[in-house]
PDB file of C-alpha atoms in Angstrom:
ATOM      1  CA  UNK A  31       0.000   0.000   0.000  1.00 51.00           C
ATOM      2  CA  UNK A  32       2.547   2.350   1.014  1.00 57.00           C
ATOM      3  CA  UNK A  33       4.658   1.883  -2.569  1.00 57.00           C
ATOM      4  CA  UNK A  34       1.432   2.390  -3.841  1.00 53.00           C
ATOM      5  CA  UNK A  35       0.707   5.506  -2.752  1.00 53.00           C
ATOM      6  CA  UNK A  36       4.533   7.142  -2.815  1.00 55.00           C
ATOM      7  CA  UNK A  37       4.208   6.349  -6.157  1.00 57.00           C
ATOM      8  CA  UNK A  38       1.017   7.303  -7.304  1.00 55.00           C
ATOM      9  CA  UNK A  39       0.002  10.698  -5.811  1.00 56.00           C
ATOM     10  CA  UNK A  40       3.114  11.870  -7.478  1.00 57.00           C
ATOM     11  CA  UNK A  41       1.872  10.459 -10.854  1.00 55.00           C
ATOM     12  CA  UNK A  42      -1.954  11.388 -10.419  1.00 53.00           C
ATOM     13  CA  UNK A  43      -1.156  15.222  -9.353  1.00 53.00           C
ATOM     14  CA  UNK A  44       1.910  16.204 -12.136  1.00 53.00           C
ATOM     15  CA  UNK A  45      -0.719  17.903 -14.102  1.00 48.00           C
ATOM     16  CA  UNK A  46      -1.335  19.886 -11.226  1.00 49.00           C
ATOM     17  CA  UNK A  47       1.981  21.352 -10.850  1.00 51.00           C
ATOM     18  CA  UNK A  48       2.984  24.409 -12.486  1.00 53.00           C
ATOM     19  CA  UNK A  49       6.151  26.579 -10.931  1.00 51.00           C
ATOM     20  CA  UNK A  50       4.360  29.579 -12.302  1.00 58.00           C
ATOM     21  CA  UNK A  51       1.279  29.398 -10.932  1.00 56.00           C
ATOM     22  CA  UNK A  52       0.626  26.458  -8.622  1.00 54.00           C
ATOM     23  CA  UNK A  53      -2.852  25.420  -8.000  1.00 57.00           C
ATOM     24  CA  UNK A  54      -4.886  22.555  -7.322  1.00 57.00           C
ATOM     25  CA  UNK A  55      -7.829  21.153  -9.563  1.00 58.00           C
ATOM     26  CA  UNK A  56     -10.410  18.549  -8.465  1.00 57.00           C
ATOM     27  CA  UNK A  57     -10.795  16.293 -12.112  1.00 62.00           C
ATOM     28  CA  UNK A  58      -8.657  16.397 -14.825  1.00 63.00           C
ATOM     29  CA  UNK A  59      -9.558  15.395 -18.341  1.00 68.00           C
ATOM     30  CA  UNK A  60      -7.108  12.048 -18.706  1.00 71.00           C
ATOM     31  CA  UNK A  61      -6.648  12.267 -22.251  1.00 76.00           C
ATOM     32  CA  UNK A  62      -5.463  15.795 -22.113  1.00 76.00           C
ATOM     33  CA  UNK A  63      -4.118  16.289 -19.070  1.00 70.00           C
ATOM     34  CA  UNK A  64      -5.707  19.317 -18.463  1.00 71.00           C
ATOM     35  CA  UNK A  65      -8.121  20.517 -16.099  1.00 65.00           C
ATOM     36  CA  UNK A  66     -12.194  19.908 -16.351  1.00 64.00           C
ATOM     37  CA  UNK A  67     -12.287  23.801 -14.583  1.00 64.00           C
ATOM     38  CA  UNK A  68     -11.542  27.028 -15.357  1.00 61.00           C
ATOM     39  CA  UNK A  69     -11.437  28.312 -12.161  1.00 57.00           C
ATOM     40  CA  UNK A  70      -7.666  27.142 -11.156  1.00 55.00           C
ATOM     41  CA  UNK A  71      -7.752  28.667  -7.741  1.00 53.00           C
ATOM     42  CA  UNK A  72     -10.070  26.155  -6.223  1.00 52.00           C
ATOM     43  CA  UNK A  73      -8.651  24.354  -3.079  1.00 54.00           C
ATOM     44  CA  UNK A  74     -10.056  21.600  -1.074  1.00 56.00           C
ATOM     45  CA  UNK A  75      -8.878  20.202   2.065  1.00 59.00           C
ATOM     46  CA  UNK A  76      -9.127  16.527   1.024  1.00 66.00           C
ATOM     47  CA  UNK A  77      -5.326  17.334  -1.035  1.00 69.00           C
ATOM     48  CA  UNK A  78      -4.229  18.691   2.088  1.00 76.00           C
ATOM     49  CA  UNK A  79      -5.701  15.849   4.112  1.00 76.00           C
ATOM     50  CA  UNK A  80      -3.500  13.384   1.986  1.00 76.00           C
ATOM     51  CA  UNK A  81      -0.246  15.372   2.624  1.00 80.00           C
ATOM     52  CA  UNK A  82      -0.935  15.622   6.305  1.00 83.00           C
ATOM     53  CA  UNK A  83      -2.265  12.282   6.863  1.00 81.00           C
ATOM     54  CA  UNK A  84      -0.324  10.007   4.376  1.00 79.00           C
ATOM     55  CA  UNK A  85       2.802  11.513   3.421  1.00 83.00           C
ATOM     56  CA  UNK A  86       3.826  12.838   6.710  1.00 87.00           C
ATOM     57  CA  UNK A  87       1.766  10.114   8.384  1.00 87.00           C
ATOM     58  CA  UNK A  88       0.055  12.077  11.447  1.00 87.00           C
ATOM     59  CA  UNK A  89      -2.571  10.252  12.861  1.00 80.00           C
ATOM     60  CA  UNK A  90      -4.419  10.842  16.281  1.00 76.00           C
ATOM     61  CA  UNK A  91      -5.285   7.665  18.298  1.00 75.00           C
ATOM     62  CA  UNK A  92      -8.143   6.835  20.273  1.00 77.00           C
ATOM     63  CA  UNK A  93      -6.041   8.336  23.492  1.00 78.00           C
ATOM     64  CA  UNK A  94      -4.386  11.582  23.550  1.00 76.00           C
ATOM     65  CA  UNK A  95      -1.618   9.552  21.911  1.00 83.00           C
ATOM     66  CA  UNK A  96      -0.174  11.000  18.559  1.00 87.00           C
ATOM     67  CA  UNK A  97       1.472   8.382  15.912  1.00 90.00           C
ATOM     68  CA  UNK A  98       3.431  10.114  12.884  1.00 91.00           C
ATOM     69  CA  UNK A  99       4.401   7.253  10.315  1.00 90.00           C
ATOM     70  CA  UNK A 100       5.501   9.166   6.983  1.00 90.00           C
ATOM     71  CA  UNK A 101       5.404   7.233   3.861  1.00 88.00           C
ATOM     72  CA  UNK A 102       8.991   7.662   2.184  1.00 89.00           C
ATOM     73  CA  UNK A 103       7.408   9.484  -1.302  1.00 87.00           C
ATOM     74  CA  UNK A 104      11.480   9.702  -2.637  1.00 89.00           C
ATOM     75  CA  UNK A 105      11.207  13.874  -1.859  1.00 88.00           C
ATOM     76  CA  UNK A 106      14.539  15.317  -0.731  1.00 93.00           C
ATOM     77  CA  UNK A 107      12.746  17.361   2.309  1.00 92.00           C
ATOM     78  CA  UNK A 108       9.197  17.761   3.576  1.00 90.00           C
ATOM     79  CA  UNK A 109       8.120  20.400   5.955  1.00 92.00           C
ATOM     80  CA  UNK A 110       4.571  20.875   7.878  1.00 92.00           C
ATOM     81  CA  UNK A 111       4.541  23.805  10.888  1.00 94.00           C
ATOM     82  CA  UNK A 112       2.147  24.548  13.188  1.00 93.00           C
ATOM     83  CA  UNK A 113      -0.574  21.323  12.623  1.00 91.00           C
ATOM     84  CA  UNK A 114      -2.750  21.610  14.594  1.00 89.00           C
ATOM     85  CA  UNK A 115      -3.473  18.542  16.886  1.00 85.00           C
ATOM     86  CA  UNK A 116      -5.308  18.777  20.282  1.00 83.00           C
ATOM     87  CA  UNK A 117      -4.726  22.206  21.341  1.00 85.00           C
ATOM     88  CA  UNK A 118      -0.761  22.125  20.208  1.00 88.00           C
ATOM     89  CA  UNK A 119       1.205  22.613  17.312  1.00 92.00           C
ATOM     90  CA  UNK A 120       2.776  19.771  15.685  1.00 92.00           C
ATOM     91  CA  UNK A 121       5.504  20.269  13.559  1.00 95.00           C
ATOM     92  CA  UNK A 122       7.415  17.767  11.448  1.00 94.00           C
ATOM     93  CA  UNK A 123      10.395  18.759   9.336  1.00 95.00           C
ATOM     94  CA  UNK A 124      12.569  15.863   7.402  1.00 94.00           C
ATOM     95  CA  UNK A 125      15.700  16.427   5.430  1.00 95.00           C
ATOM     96  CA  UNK A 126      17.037  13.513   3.604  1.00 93.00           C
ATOM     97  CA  UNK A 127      20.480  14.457   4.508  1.00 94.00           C
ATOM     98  CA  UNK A 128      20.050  15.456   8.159  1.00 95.00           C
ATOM     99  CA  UNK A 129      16.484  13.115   9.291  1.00 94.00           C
ATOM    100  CA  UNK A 130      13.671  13.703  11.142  1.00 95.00           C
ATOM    101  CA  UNK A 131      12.331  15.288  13.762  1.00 96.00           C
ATOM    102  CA  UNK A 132       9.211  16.150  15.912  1.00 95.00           C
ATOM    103  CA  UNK A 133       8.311  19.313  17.679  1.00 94.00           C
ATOM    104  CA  UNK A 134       4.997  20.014  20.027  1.00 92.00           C
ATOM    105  CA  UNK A 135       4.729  23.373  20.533  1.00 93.00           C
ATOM    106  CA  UNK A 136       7.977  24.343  20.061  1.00 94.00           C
ATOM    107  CA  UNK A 137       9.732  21.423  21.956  1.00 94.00           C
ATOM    108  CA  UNK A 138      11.872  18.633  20.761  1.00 95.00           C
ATOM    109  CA  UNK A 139      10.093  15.676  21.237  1.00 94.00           C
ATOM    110  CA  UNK A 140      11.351  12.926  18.626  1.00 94.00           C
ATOM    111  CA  UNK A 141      14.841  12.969  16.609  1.00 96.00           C
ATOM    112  CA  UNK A 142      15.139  10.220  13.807  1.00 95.00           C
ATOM    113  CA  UNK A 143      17.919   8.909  11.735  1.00 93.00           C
ATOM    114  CA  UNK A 144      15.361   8.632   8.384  1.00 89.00           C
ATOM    115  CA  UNK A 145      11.599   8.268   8.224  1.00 89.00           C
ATOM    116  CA  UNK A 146      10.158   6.336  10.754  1.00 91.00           C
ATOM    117  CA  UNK A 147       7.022   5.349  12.506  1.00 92.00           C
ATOM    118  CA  UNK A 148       7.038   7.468  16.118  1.00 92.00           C
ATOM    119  CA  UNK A 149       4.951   7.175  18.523  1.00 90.00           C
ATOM    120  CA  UNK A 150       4.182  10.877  20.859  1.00 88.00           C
ATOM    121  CA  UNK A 151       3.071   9.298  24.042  1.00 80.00           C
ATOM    122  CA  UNK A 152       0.230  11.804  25.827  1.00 65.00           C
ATOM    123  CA  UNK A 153       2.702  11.674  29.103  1.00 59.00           C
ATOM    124  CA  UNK A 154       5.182  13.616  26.969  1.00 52.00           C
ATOM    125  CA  UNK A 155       2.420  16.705  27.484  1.00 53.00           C
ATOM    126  CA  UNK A 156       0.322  15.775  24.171  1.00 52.00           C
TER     127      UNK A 156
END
C-alpha cells in the first residue's frame, strides 16, 4: 500500500503542478491532461488531508496519543509547521540528509535517523 501511494500521488497530481502558478484542480480530463475547470484557484482540504495524513503520516489515536508514520514518497525534504493537533502545534520537518524530527509546541520531542514510525506518548504533554 505504502509503494502504492509514494508512487502514485506523485503520478496522479503532475498535471497539477505548475512553478508559475501552482494550484490545485479537483478532475482532470485524462486524455489531455488538463483541467475539467476554469477556475484554477479552487482548493479543497481533502489534497491537504493526503499530505498531512499520508505523506507525513500524522494520525491521532483513540487516546491523547499521537502516531506520525511518513510514507517515504522519494522527496529530498518535507516540511509541515504549526498542525494543529489537540490544542498544540505539531511540527514535522525531514531532510534527507540530516532526518527527522518532531516538535509540540515548540519542543523537541522525537529525533530520527530517516523516516520512521514514532509514537508521541500523551505523558510527553500531548
Amino acid at each position: 500500500m505504502e509503494q502504492v501511494f509514494s508512487t502514485g500521488i506523485p503520478e496522479c497530481t503532475s498535471p497539477m503542478v505548475d512553478v508559475e502558478r501552482p494550484n490545485i484542480a479537483e478532475r482532470y480530463d485524462t486524455h489531455i491532461g488538463s483541467p475539467f475547470m476554469e477556475n484554477l484557484e479552487y482548493n479543497h482540504s481533502s489534497w491537504i488531508d493526503l499530505v498531512i495524513q499520508h505523506a507525513a503520516g500524522i494520525t491521532a489515536q483513540e487516546s491523547d496519543n499521537l502516531m506520525i508514520g511518513p510514507v517515504d514518497m522519494g522527496w529530498k525534504s518535507l516540511s509541515l509547521k504549526s498542525i494543529r493537533f489537540r490544542n498544540h502545534d505539531i511540527d514535522i520537518e525531514f531532510i534527507r540528509e540530516k532526518g527527522m524530527t518532531i516538535r509540540v509546541d515548540g519542543i523537541e520531542k522525537a529525533k530520527t535517523v530517516g523516516l520512521q514510525k514514532v509514537y508521541i506518548k500523551s505523558s510527553d504533554k500531548l
